[in-house]
Every structure is written in C-alpha cells, then in structure tokens.
Short mmCIF file of C-alpha atoms and ligand atoms in Angstrom, two decimals:
data_model
loop_
_atom_site.label_atom_id
_atom_site.label_comp_id
_atom_site.label_asym_id
_atom_site.label_seq_id
_atom_site.Cartn_x
_atom_site.Cartn_y
_atom_site.Cartn_z
CA MET Q 222 -52.81 -29.81 72.96
CA LEU Q 223 -51.18 -28.17 70.06
CA SER Q 224 -51.67 -31.33 67.59
CA ALA Q 225 -55.24 -31.32 68.90
CA LEU Q 226 -55.65 -28.15 66.95
CA LEU Q 227 -53.96 -28.84 63.91
CA LEU Q 228 -56.69 -30.63 62.40
CA LEU Q 229 -58.88 -27.99 63.61
CA ALA Q 230 -56.82 -25.55 61.87
CA ALA Q 231 -55.87 -27.18 58.56
CA PRO Q 232 -58.81 -26.89 56.51
CA PHE Q 233 -58.74 -23.34 57.32
CA VAL Q 234 -55.58 -23.41 55.42
CA SER Q 235 -56.43 -25.28 52.89
CA ALA Q 236 -59.33 -23.22 52.25
CA GLY Q 237 -57.04 -20.30 52.06
CA ILE Q 238 -55.09 -21.80 49.44
CA VAL Q 239 -57.77 -23.31 47.39
CA ALA Q 240 -60.24 -20.84 47.95
CA ARG Q 241 -63.18 -22.53 46.03
CA HIS Q 242 -66.47 -22.88 48.02
CA ASP Q 243 -64.65 -21.63 50.99
CA ALA Q 244 -67.73 -21.07 53.15
CA HIS Q 245 -68.50 -24.63 52.89
CA HIS Q 246 -65.58 -25.62 54.55
CA ASP Q 247 -64.84 -22.44 56.59
CA VAL Q 248 -64.15 -23.18 60.38
CA SER Q 249 -65.03 -20.35 62.64
CA PRO Q 250 -65.56 -19.81 66.21
CA GLY Q 251 -68.23 -17.84 67.30
CA GLN Q 252 -71.84 -18.22 66.65
CA LEU Q 253 -73.70 -21.46 66.63
CA PRO Q 254 -76.10 -22.44 64.28
CA THR Q 255 -79.73 -21.14 65.05
CA THR Q 256 -80.92 -24.36 64.32
CA TRP Q 257 -79.84 -27.99 64.64
CA TYR Q 258 -80.55 -31.16 62.94
CA HIS Q 259 -81.05 -33.02 65.93
CA THR Q 260 -82.02 -32.24 69.24
CA ASP Q 261 -79.65 -32.21 72.13
CA GLU Q 262 -80.92 -35.59 73.47
CA HIS Q 263 -79.94 -37.06 70.09
CA PRO Q 264 -77.46 -39.68 71.07
CA VAL Q 265 -74.80 -38.52 68.34
CA HIS Q 266 -74.15 -35.59 70.33
CA LYS Q 267 -72.36 -37.74 73.10
CA LEU Q 268 -71.05 -40.21 70.58
CA PHE Q 269 -68.45 -38.02 68.66
CA LYS Q 270 -68.47 -34.80 70.89
CA ARG Q 271 -65.06 -33.43 70.84
CA GLY Q 272 -63.73 -31.72 73.91
CA PRO Q 273 -62.77 -27.86 73.71
CA ALA Q 274 -59.47 -27.35 71.79
CA THR Q 275 -57.58 -27.41 75.05
CA ASP Q 276 -58.63 -30.81 76.05
CA GLY Q 277 -55.23 -32.15 75.31
CA ILE Q 278 -56.14 -34.82 72.82
CA ASN Q 279 -53.67 -35.53 70.11
CA TYR Q 280 -55.18 -36.04 66.93
CA ALA Q 281 -52.72 -38.61 65.12
CA ALA Q 282 -51.89 -37.23 61.50
CA VAL Q 283 -54.22 -38.57 59.09
CA GLY Q 284 -52.34 -41.47 57.20
CA SER Q 285 -49.97 -42.08 60.08
CA PRO Q 286 -49.53 -45.62 61.40
CA THR Q 287 -50.74 -44.08 64.85
CA TRP Q 288 -53.88 -42.95 63.18
CA ALA Q 289 -54.44 -46.10 61.39
CA SER Q 290 -53.93 -48.57 64.36
CA ALA Q 291 -57.10 -47.21 66.04
CA TYR Q 292 -59.56 -48.66 63.44
CA PRO Q 293 -60.47 -52.22 62.61
CA ARG Q 294 -58.69 -53.85 59.64
CA SER Q 295 -61.69 -55.63 58.50
CA SER Q 296 -65.41 -56.17 59.46
CA PRO Q 297 -65.87 -54.82 62.85
CA ASP Q 298 -65.74 -57.05 65.90
CA ILE Q 299 -69.04 -56.09 67.42
CA SER Q 300 -67.69 -57.18 70.75
CA GLN Q 301 -65.16 -54.53 70.71
CA LEU Q 302 -67.47 -51.54 69.83
CA PRO Q 303 -67.25 -48.37 71.99
CA GLN Q 304 -69.95 -48.76 74.75
CA ALA Q 305 -71.43 -45.48 74.20
CA TRP Q 306 -72.39 -46.91 70.89
CA THR Q 307 -74.12 -49.93 72.01
CA ASN Q 308 -75.82 -48.10 74.77
CA ALA Q 309 -77.25 -45.63 72.14
CA LEU Q 310 -78.56 -48.80 70.30
CA SER Q 311 -80.05 -50.08 73.40
CA GLN Q 312 -81.90 -46.90 74.25
CA ALA Q 313 -83.14 -46.68 70.76
CA VAL Q 314 -84.59 -50.32 70.84
CA GLN Q 315 -86.14 -49.71 74.19
CA ALA Q 316 -87.64 -46.79 73.18
CA GLY Q 317 -89.14 -48.76 70.24
CA LYS Q 318 -87.45 -46.83 67.66
CA ILE Q 319 -86.05 -49.90 65.74
CA PRO Q 320 -88.40 -51.88 63.98
CA ASP Q 321 -88.07 -55.61 64.78
CA ILE Q 322 -87.55 -56.77 61.23
CA PRO Q 323 -85.86 -60.19 60.45
CA LYS Q 324 -82.40 -59.89 58.75
CA THR Q 325 -81.97 -61.35 55.10
CA THR Q 326 -79.94 -63.67 53.93
CA ASN Q 327 -77.84 -63.53 50.93
CA THR Q 328 -76.65 -65.78 48.55
CA PRO Q 329 -74.33 -64.48 45.72
CA GLN Q 330 -75.88 -63.41 42.64
CA THR Q 331 -79.41 -63.01 44.17
CA ASN Q 332 -81.04 -60.33 46.03
CA PRO Q 333 -80.80 -60.64 49.81
CA SER Q 334 -84.22 -62.51 51.03
CA TYR Q 335 -86.31 -62.48 54.08
CA PRO Q 336 -87.73 -65.16 55.64
CA SER Q 337 -91.09 -66.58 54.56
CA GLY Q 338 -93.69 -64.50 56.45
CA THR Q 339 -91.83 -60.97 55.84
CA ASN Q 340 -92.90 -59.08 52.74
CA PRO Q 341 -90.26 -56.73 51.68
CA MET Q 342 -92.71 -54.47 49.83
CA ASP Q 343 -94.93 -53.90 53.16
CA PRO Q 344 -94.59 -50.43 54.41
CA SER Q 345 -93.26 -51.41 57.89
CA VAL Q 346 -90.29 -53.46 55.97
CA CYS Q 347 -89.92 -51.26 52.64
CA SER Q 348 -86.85 -52.86 51.35
CA SER Q 349 -85.14 -50.68 48.82
CA THR Q 350 -83.75 -53.59 47.11
CA TYR Q 351 -87.14 -55.04 46.34
CA LYS Q 352 -87.86 -51.25 45.11
CA CYS Q 353 -89.68 -50.00 48.10
CA ARG Q 354 -89.09 -46.23 48.50
CA ILE Q 355 -89.35 -45.05 52.19
CA PRO Q 356 -90.58 -41.56 52.18
CA GLY Q 357 -88.22 -38.71 53.30
CA ASP Q 358 -85.10 -40.45 51.95
CA THR Q 359 -83.54 -38.95 48.70
CA TRP Q 360 -83.57 -40.72 45.59
CA ASP Q 361 -84.42 -37.85 42.95
CA ALA Q 362 -82.72 -34.43 42.34
CA PRO Q 363 -84.39 -31.50 41.95
CA ASN Q 364 -85.56 -30.81 38.21
CA GLY Q 365 -82.68 -29.51 36.01
CA VAL Q 366 -80.01 -30.89 38.30
CA PHE Q 367 -77.48 -33.46 37.89
CA GLY Q 368 -76.37 -34.72 41.40
CA THR Q 369 -72.54 -35.64 41.20
CA GLY Q 370 -71.64 -38.45 43.50
CA PHE Q 371 -69.02 -41.27 43.56
CA ASP Q 372 -69.17 -44.71 45.84
CA ASP Q 373 -66.38 -46.74 47.21
CA GLY Q 374 -63.59 -44.58 47.18
CA PRO Q 375 -60.82 -43.71 48.06
CA GLN Q 376 -59.21 -46.14 45.63
CA PRO Q 377 -56.49 -45.57 43.21
CA ALA Q 378 -58.70 -44.50 40.57
CA SER Q 379 -59.76 -41.57 42.83
CA ALA Q 380 -56.55 -40.03 41.69
CA THR Q 381 -57.73 -39.30 38.23
CA LEU Q 382 -61.32 -38.30 39.33
CA ASN Q 383 -59.94 -35.86 41.68
CA LYS Q 384 -57.87 -34.30 39.03
CA PHE Q 385 -60.70 -34.06 36.69
CA LEU Q 386 -62.98 -32.61 39.29
CA LYS Q 387 -60.70 -29.88 40.38
CA ALA Q 388 -59.88 -29.12 36.97
CA ASN Q 389 -63.34 -28.41 36.07
CA ASN Q 390 -64.12 -26.86 39.48
CA GLU Q 391 -66.86 -29.44 40.28
CA ARG Q 392 -67.93 -30.46 43.60
CA ALA Q 393 -68.89 -34.14 44.35
CA THR Q 394 -70.33 -36.24 47.39
CA HIS Q 395 -68.07 -39.15 47.63
CA TYR Q 396 -69.58 -42.03 49.63
CA MET Q 397 -66.22 -43.57 51.20
CA ILE Q 398 -65.74 -46.95 52.51
CA GLY Q 399 -64.09 -46.92 55.72
CA VAL Q 400 -61.10 -49.51 55.11
CA ASN Q 401 -60.57 -47.72 51.81
CA ILE Q 402 -59.77 -44.53 53.99
CA LEU Q 403 -57.43 -46.33 55.80
CA ASN Q 404 -55.59 -47.87 52.87
CA ASN Q 405 -55.80 -44.57 50.88
CA ALA Q 406 -55.51 -42.05 53.30
CA GLY Q 407 -53.96 -39.53 50.89
CA LEU Q 408 -56.62 -39.61 48.43
CA PHE Q 409 -58.95 -39.13 51.30
CA THR Q 410 -57.27 -36.02 52.40
CA GLU Q 411 -57.01 -34.95 48.78
CA ALA Q 412 -60.87 -35.16 48.36
CA PHE Q 413 -61.53 -33.46 51.58
CA GLU Q 414 -58.64 -30.85 52.16
CA GLU Q 415 -57.57 -29.98 48.49
CA LEU Q 416 -60.99 -30.45 46.49
CA GLU Q 417 -63.02 -29.49 49.50
CA ASN Q 418 -65.87 -31.87 48.25
CA ASP Q 419 -68.46 -33.64 50.61
CA ILE Q 420 -67.66 -36.75 52.37
CA ALA Q 421 -70.58 -38.94 53.28
CA VAL Q 422 -70.48 -42.66 54.67
CA HIS Q 423 -70.69 -45.87 52.88
CA THR Q 424 -70.27 -48.38 55.66
CA TRP Q 425 -66.67 -50.15 56.75
CA THR Q 426 -66.55 -52.99 54.60
CA HIS Q 427 -69.23 -52.64 52.27
CA PRO Q 428 -71.96 -55.44 53.23
CA TYR Q 429 -75.49 -56.10 52.39
CA MET Q 430 -77.09 -54.15 55.46
CA THR Q 431 -80.04 -55.91 55.59
CA THR Q 432 -78.02 -59.30 56.24
CA LEU Q 433 -76.88 -57.72 59.54
CA THR Q 434 -77.68 -57.61 62.96
CA ASN Q 435 -78.29 -54.16 64.56
CA GLU Q 436 -74.78 -54.36 66.44
CA GLU Q 437 -73.18 -55.23 63.09
CA ILE Q 438 -74.84 -52.04 61.47
CA VAL Q 439 -73.65 -49.96 64.36
CA GLY Q 440 -70.04 -51.26 63.73
CA GLN Q 441 -70.28 -50.57 60.03
CA LEU Q 442 -71.56 -47.18 60.29
CA GLY Q 443 -69.97 -46.08 63.69
CA TRP Q 444 -66.62 -46.76 62.52
CA THR Q 445 -67.16 -44.90 59.19
CA MET Q 446 -68.32 -41.92 60.95
CA GLU Q 447 -65.16 -42.02 63.45
CA ILE Q 448 -62.66 -41.89 61.13
CA ILE Q 449 -64.16 -39.33 58.91
CA HIS Q 450 -64.89 -37.26 62.09
CA ASN Q 451 -61.52 -37.55 63.37
CA SER Q 452 -59.66 -36.85 59.84
CA THR Q 453 -61.79 -33.89 59.08
CA GLY Q 454 -61.38 -31.57 62.15
CA GLY Q 455 -64.24 -33.22 63.59
CA ARG Q 456 -66.94 -33.28 61.20
CA LEU Q 457 -69.85 -35.32 61.08
CA PRO Q 458 -71.38 -36.71 58.14
CA ARG Q 459 -75.16 -36.43 57.60
CA TYR Q 460 -75.40 -38.60 54.90
CA TRP Q 461 -74.47 -42.40 54.13
CA ARG Q 462 -75.36 -44.73 51.32
CA PRO Q 463 -76.12 -48.27 51.78
CA PRO Q 464 -74.11 -50.66 49.52
CA TYR Q 465 -75.94 -52.05 46.92
CA GLY Q 466 -78.64 -49.58 47.66
CA ASP Q 467 -79.82 -52.63 50.23
CA TYR Q 468 -81.50 -51.35 53.35
CA ASP Q 469 -84.92 -51.43 54.87
CA GLN Q 470 -86.85 -49.76 57.73
CA ARG Q 471 -84.84 -51.45 60.47
CA VAL Q 472 -81.46 -50.41 58.93
CA ARG Q 473 -82.66 -46.83 58.14
CA ALA Q 474 -83.67 -46.62 61.82
CA VAL Q 475 -80.16 -47.94 63.38
CA ALA Q 476 -78.52 -45.40 61.09
CA ARG Q 477 -80.75 -42.56 62.05
CA GLU Q 478 -81.60 -43.14 65.53
CA VAL Q 479 -77.92 -44.05 66.68
CA PHE Q 480 -75.95 -41.93 64.34
CA GLY Q 481 -78.19 -39.31 62.99
CA LEU Q 482 -77.62 -40.51 59.40
CA GLU Q 483 -79.84 -40.04 56.44
CA VAL Q 484 -79.99 -41.81 53.15
CA ILE Q 485 -79.05 -40.67 49.88
CA LEU Q 486 -79.90 -43.20 47.04
CA TRP Q 487 -80.39 -42.84 43.23
CA ASN Q 488 -82.68 -43.12 40.38
CA GLN Q 489 -80.56 -44.38 37.60
CA ASP Q 490 -77.69 -46.94 37.37
CA THR Q 491 -74.96 -46.98 34.91
CA GLU Q 492 -73.89 -50.25 36.36
CA ASP Q 493 -70.43 -48.73 35.69
CA TRP Q 494 -69.32 -51.00 38.87
CA SER Q 495 -69.45 -54.11 36.55
CA LEU Q 496 -67.17 -52.34 33.56
CA THR Q 497 -64.21 -54.38 35.00
CA THR Q 498 -66.06 -57.58 35.15
CA GLY Q 499 -67.83 -57.77 31.95
CA GLY Q 500 -71.42 -56.92 33.39
CA THR Q 501 -71.36 -53.71 31.02
CA SER Q 502 -69.25 -52.13 28.49
CA MET Q 503 -68.10 -48.48 28.27
CA GLY Q 504 -70.51 -48.18 24.99
CA ALA Q 505 -73.32 -49.37 27.06
CA VAL Q 506 -72.70 -46.98 29.90
CA ASN Q 507 -72.24 -44.09 27.36
CA ALA Q 508 -75.63 -45.17 25.80
CA SER Q 509 -77.60 -44.93 29.06
CA MET Q 510 -75.87 -41.67 30.07
CA HIS Q 511 -76.62 -40.34 26.78
CA ARG Q 512 -80.27 -41.26 26.99
CA TRP Q 513 -80.55 -39.72 30.54
CA LEU Q 514 -78.72 -36.62 29.73
CA THR Q 515 -80.88 -35.68 26.82
CA GLY Q 516 -83.88 -36.81 28.18
CA PRO Q 517 -86.50 -35.04 30.44
CA LYS Q 518 -85.27 -33.18 33.43
CA SER Q 519 -87.73 -34.07 35.59
CA PRO Q 520 -86.82 -35.52 37.86
CA GLY Q 521 -83.31 -34.32 38.24
CA LEU Q 522 -80.58 -37.04 37.72
CA ILE Q 523 -78.82 -39.00 40.69
CA ILE Q 524 -76.89 -41.58 38.94
CA LEU Q 525 -75.03 -44.32 40.60
CA GLU Q 526 -71.32 -43.98 39.66
CA HIS Q 527 -68.14 -45.12 41.28
CA GLU Q 528 -64.49 -44.23 41.85
CA LEU Q 529 -63.70 -47.88 41.68
CA SER Q 530 -61.77 -48.42 38.50
CA ASP Q 531 -60.18 -46.41 35.70
CA GLN Q 532 -63.17 -47.20 33.61
CA SER Q 533 -65.75 -46.37 36.06
CA VAL Q 534 -63.85 -42.95 36.41
CA GLN Q 535 -63.58 -42.49 32.51
CA ALA Q 536 -67.41 -43.02 32.02
CA PHE Q 537 -68.18 -39.95 33.99
CA ILE Q 538 -65.33 -37.99 32.40
CA SER Q 539 -66.55 -39.20 29.08
CA ALA Q 540 -70.33 -38.25 29.84
CA TYR Q 541 -69.14 -34.63 31.52
CA PRO Q 542 -69.49 -32.71 28.02
CA GLU Q 543 -72.90 -33.99 27.65
CA ILE Q 544 -73.95 -32.84 31.08
CA LYS Q 545 -72.80 -29.47 30.37
CA ALA Q 546 -74.00 -29.29 26.71
CA ASN Q 547 -77.65 -30.31 27.83
CA GLY Q 548 -78.06 -27.68 30.49
CA TRP Q 549 -77.82 -29.95 33.50
CA ARG Q 550 -76.96 -27.62 37.05
CA THR Q 551 -74.60 -29.90 38.53
CA LEU Q 552 -74.82 -30.21 42.48
CA SER Q 553 -73.03 -32.36 44.77
CA GLN Q 554 -75.63 -34.92 45.88
CA ALA Q 555 -75.25 -33.97 49.53
CA GLU Q 556 -76.23 -30.53 48.58
CA ILE Q 557 -79.40 -31.89 47.01
CA PRO Q 558 -81.64 -32.30 50.39
CA GLY Q 559 -80.76 -28.92 51.41
CA GLY Q 560 -79.06 -27.61 54.63
CA SER Q 561 -75.20 -28.47 55.47
CA VAL Q 562 -73.58 -31.68 54.39
CA TYR Q 563 -72.17 -32.36 58.05
CA GLN Q 564 -74.76 -32.53 60.89
CA ASN Q 565 -72.34 -30.13 63.00
CA GLU Q 566 -72.34 -27.51 60.28
CA ASP Q 567 -74.57 -24.40 60.10
CA ASP Q 568 -76.01 -22.98 57.15
CA ASP Q 569 -72.88 -20.81 56.48
CA GLY Q 570 -70.57 -23.83 56.23
CA ASN Q 571 -69.34 -23.43 59.72
CA VAL Q 572 -68.42 -26.50 61.74
CA THR Q 573 -68.25 -26.30 65.43
CA PRO Q 574 -66.58 -29.94 66.41
CA ASN Q 575 -67.55 -30.02 70.00
CA LEU Q 576 -71.18 -29.41 69.06
CA VAL Q 577 -73.36 -31.90 67.15
CA GLY Q 578 -76.60 -31.04 65.88
CA ALA Q 579 -79.00 -29.64 63.31
CA GLN Q 580 -82.08 -29.16 61.45
CA VAL Q 581 -83.60 -31.26 59.19
CA SER Q 582 -86.82 -32.73 58.46
CA ILE Q 583 -86.08 -36.32 59.23
CA ALA Q 584 -89.24 -37.83 58.00
CA PRO Q 585 -90.85 -39.60 60.96
CA SER Q 586 -89.96 -42.97 61.27
CA SER Q 587 -93.78 -44.06 61.31
CA SER Q 588 -93.54 -47.08 58.91
CA SER Q 589 -97.18 -46.37 57.77
CA SER Q 590 -96.71 -43.70 55.72
CA THR Q 591 -94.38 -45.78 53.55
CA SER Q 592 -94.94 -45.67 49.95
CA SER Q 593 -94.17 -48.50 47.67
CA SER Q 594 -93.50 -46.74 44.67
CA SER Q 595 -91.04 -48.29 42.37
CA ALA Q 596 -87.85 -46.79 42.20
CA SER Q 597 -87.72 -46.99 38.65
CA THR Q 598 -90.72 -44.94 38.09
CA THR Q 599 -88.54 -41.89 38.38
CA GLY Q 600 -88.16 -41.90 35.27
CA SER Q 601 -86.26 -39.91 33.19
CA SER Q 602 -87.73 -40.87 29.79
CA GLY Q 603 -89.35 -44.00 30.77
CA SER Q 604 -86.16 -45.29 29.70
CA SER Q 605 -84.67 -47.97 30.92
CA THR Q 606 -84.15 -48.75 33.95
CA THR Q 607 -81.34 -49.48 35.70
CA SER Q 608 -81.81 -52.72 36.59
CA THR Q 609 -82.67 -55.45 35.52
CA SER Q 610 -83.57 -56.63 39.19
CA GLY Q 611 -81.46 -58.30 40.78
CA SER Q 612 -80.18 -60.98 38.62
CA THR Q 613 -77.28 -59.05 37.48
CA SER Q 614 -74.43 -60.11 39.93
CA ALA Q 615 -73.28 -57.76 42.43
CA SER Q 616 -70.63 -59.82 43.39
CA SER Q 617 -67.25 -59.11 42.32
CA SER Q 618 -65.14 -57.66 45.14
CA THR Q 619 -62.57 -55.57 44.33
CA THR Q 620 -59.42 -55.32 46.55
CA SER Q 621 -58.64 -52.24 47.75
CA THR Q 622 -55.09 -52.12 46.67
CA THR Q 623 -52.49 -50.03 48.77
CA ALA Q 624 -49.21 -50.49 50.09
CA THR Q 625 -50.23 -51.19 53.51
CA GLY Q 626 -50.72 -54.80 52.78
CA SER Q 627 -53.74 -54.76 54.63
CA PRO Q 628 -55.62 -57.71 54.66
CA THR Q 629 -58.80 -56.20 54.15
CA SER Q 630 -60.45 -55.59 51.09
CA ALA Q 631 -63.37 -53.49 50.46
CA ALA Q 632 -66.12 -55.04 48.62
CA ALA Q 633 -66.25 -52.48 45.83
CA ASN Q 634 -68.63 -53.13 43.63
CA ASN Q 635 -71.80 -51.40 43.93
CA GLY Q 636 -74.25 -52.49 41.82
CA ALA Q 637 -77.56 -52.74 43.41
CA PRO Q 638 -79.48 -55.46 41.87
CA SER Q 639 -82.41 -53.30 41.80
CA ASP Q 640 -82.69 -50.21 40.02
CA ILE Q 641 -83.02 -48.33 43.53
CA VAL Q 642 -81.53 -47.87 43.59
CA HIS Q 643 -65.47 -27.41 62.81
CA SER Q 644 -64.16 -24.38 67.46
CA LEU Q 645 -61.13 -23.23 65.98
CA THR Q 646 -60.70 -20.51 68.33
CA THR Q 647 -58.91 -18.29 66.08
CA ILE Q 648 -55.46 -20.20 66.72
CA LEU Q 649 -53.55 -19.18 64.04
CA VAL Q 650 -50.54 -20.61 65.79
CA ALA Q 651 -51.45 -23.85 64.76
CA ILE Q 652 -51.30 -23.46 61.13
CA ILE Q 653 -47.65 -23.72 60.41
CA PRO Q 654 -47.60 -27.60 62.18
CA ALA Q 655 -50.57 -27.76 60.21
CA LEU Q 656 -48.99 -27.56 56.87
CA PHE Q 657 -46.56 -30.46 57.80
CA VAL Q 658 -49.29 -32.67 58.73
CA LEU Q 659 -51.70 -32.26 55.82
CA VAL Q 660 -49.67 -31.28 52.87
C1 LIG Z 2054 -61.30 -40.17 67.61
O1 LIG Z 2054 -61.08 -38.88 68.58
C2 LIG Z 2054 -61.69 -38.97 69.98
C3 LIG Z 2054 -61.58 -37.62 70.45
O2 LIG Z 2054 -62.49 -36.76 69.94
C4 LIG Z 2054 -60.80 -40.26 70.59
O3 LIG Z 2054 -61.51 -40.32 71.95
C5 LIG Z 2054 -61.01 -41.41 69.73
O4 LIG Z 2054 -60.09 -42.35 70.53
C6 LIG Z 2054 -60.50 -41.02 68.19
N1 LIG Z 2054 -60.65 -42.70 67.75
C7 LIG Z 2054 -59.75 -43.17 67.29
C8 LIG Z 2054 -60.27 -44.50 66.53
O5 LIG Z 2054 -58.57 -42.77 67.04
C1 LIG Z 2055 -70.17 -41.09 24.51
O1 LIG Z 2055 -68.83 -41.18 23.70
C2 LIG Z 2055 -68.84 -40.17 22.74
C3 LIG Z 2055 -67.59 -40.28 22.11
O2 LIG Z 2055 -66.42 -40.89 22.63
C4 LIG Z 2055 -68.35 -38.89 23.50
O3 LIG Z 2055 -68.09 -37.69 22.76
C5 LIG Z 2055 -69.62 -38.23 24.32
O4 LIG Z 2055 -69.52 -37.43 25.33
C6 LIG Z 2055 -70.03 -39.96 25.24
N1 LIG Z 2055 -71.39 -39.41 26.06
C7 LIG Z 2055 -71.73 -39.86 27.30
C8 LIG Z 2055 -73.00 -39.63 27.72
O5 LIG Z 2055 -70.85 -40.63 27.85
ZN1 LIG Z 2056 -70.54 -49.26 46.71
#
C-alpha cells in the first residue's frame, strides 16, 4: 500500500522542489472538479480508474524491470488486450458511434490510400492526410500564440531539449511513443517530474492509424494511455496526435469513444523529422521557421517539431530567439484548446487519480458537419506550406536506442505527407520513499 502512494506523492515532492507551474501538477485531495470532461458513463472512467490509495496495489517504479515487463515490446497483440478495452469498443460500435470506414493501405513513400469508392475528402471520412479538417479538432493556435510541442519522444535527443526548456522556463507538450517511454524511462520522468511538462499520446509504435483495424487502434492508444497513467501518479492524458497526422472519422471516433482522447494536429511542418535522412536541411528549416515567425500572427502557430534527433532539437533551439524577438506568446500545445491537460484534472490543476472525468466540448461526432477546408489554408503568410503533398517520404524509421536492447523500434519520423498536418490523501509519509523512486 505504501508504494501505491509513492507515485501519487512524488509529483508533489517534485513540485515542491521545482516549483514552477505548481498548480499544474499539484496533487490534492478534497474537492472534485465542478465539471468533467466526460460523463460518468464514458467508458474511460472504468478503464483506468484506480482504487483508493489504500487499495493495496503496488505500482512498480518507473523504469524498473517489473514496470517494463507489463507492457508490450512492440506492436500490441490484439488477442492480449484487456477485456475492458475491447468491451468498450464493442459497445461503441454497437451504439453506432464508430463510423464504418474501410482501412487504408500504405505503401512506403506514398499516402495511405482508401479502397476505390471511398472518398477521403467526404465529410463522413475526412482524412487528415488528404487535408480534410474535422471540426472541433485543434489545428491552429490562438492569434499571437506559438504552441510548443514535440513528437516522438522520449529519445536520447530529449535530454538536450529538456535542458533547454528548463533553462528557458518553457512548458511544452510531449507527444510520446509508448515503446520509447519503455526504452527511455529516465527521460520520460524528467519531462514529467522535473520539467512538469505536458504528456500526450503519440501511439505505442507509431503506425499510420488509418491502416489499422479498430482493435489495433485500441491497442496502440490503450497501452500508451496505460503507461502514462501508471507512471504519472494516475494522470490520464486528454490529447493525442496521430503519427504522420494520419487519421479519419473512424480513427478519431475510436480514440474519443473508448479513451476520451482528443486530437491536436499542427498548421505548419518544418519537416525537421527528415533532417537526418536528407529530406531537408538546417538551412531550409531555418528559412521556413523564420518566415512563419516573422509573418502574420493569425492564426497562431502550431508547428510540427520533433525530439527525434539532435538536429531536430537544434532546429527549435536555433529558432527560439526569433520566437521571443517577434513577440510570440508561448503556450504548451495542450494548453491551447483550453481546460485541463489531463482528463482527470480540474481547472486548478488538481488530479484525482481514482476519478476520471471532465468538461470539454468535444464536437459532436456527426460527420455531417465536417468541413473540408484544406489544412494549408492556415496560413501564416500564405507561405509555404508545409507539405508538398505526400510525396515526401515519410518512411525512415528510427530506432529508439537504449540499453535495454529492446527489439522494438519506434518509427520515429513523423512527417506527415501532407501539411496537415492525481487522491493524495495528504500522506506525507510517502514522501521519503518517493524520493528514492523518482529522483
Ligand atoms: C496499471 O495500474 C493498474 C492499477 O491501477 C494495474 O491494474 C495494471 O496492471 C497496471 N498496468 C500495467 C501494465 O502495469
Ligand atoms: C536562423 O539561423 C540564424 C543563424 O544561426 C539564427 O540566428 C536564427 O535565430 C535562426 N532562425 C531560426 C528561425 O531558426
Ligand atoms: Zn511522430
């Protein structure tokens, strides 16, 4: 039981030490949020609900062999999914909440493609890869805001990024890949505990989500939710970003109906993911960033950036002075839609691990309201767009290097082909052991 409290208490400890946006990671007992992001009936309540602190469950220390051994090492085996997840999926399907859209097939170097007869731009499908925007999802930042966020971590390059973010007191959203958390647990803990940055879901092994069955989508999202939840004192991420920005109404509905997840995309792409593969150069990334940062402030910027390589991290570090010099207000991307960053966090940043819920205006899933505006119309400056359609290869796959020798490697580039693009019942006793666990 004591160890069940450790993770709950730990962020408290750390907040005390680091004391930045404490409220953001504060853990407090007592009052519940007045509003919830999802109603009590939402399945996500049951899927990740923790028992009370006295439930006797021991949470293995993040990074320990016991912790790691409970998760898939590579693409989740759908025959091994927790029954509760598949039940939630079945219920959503039966309730007619998951559109019956065929899977895509993907050949390397091309966009995932639908079978003939399925129009990716039809509002009922609305594939982001084909530049269809589903209303209600976040693509743009408010005017004058630079949304800070990084995909594909944690990876070795994250160490440099974390140091820089901390030194500059910047809060960012990290869209993390599940197997990379397994392989780089220390960097995960650093981002969450020490930086108090925001953790979001970027799937377990980084596939094109439209190529997957509903069950495979559940595996990719569910395990990533689980490892984040069990490694952050019970926080349940509210946001996810599809790898390559590839999703449609079906993928979106599975994420939302089963796990309560909402999408954050981007409106500009430096293609920094291809810096290591010759797809772009530091000069080209610098030029694009310069153009956007000195361009119009409406809409604000959500630029696709990666903590994938030293180069991609350097691209952000190099642009940072211009972000500040041009008067952009920086916000962590997960702060942009408004409300809390975790599903079980109230407006004051308090998280109640054994309760999941919250307020959000998730747009109705009615596909009919879909607009098909092109992603690239966001334009700052009419400039460039991110993406030359899908031809740019999006295929390198970077191995997440670690000492564990894990067989998994998370595909790490992102390059979307298109331009889309805590109740801590005041248990101070737990604090001392928590220091052992997490420092
Ligand atoms: C996550 O924590 C729950 C208890 O809240 C436990 O039942 C589950 O086995 C843990 N998952 C893993 C993969 O360790
Ligand atoms: C571009 O590179 C120059 C020279 O290194 C640097 O001063 C500037 O901050 C960079 N700008 C961006 C947006 O990366
Ligand atoms: Zn990615």
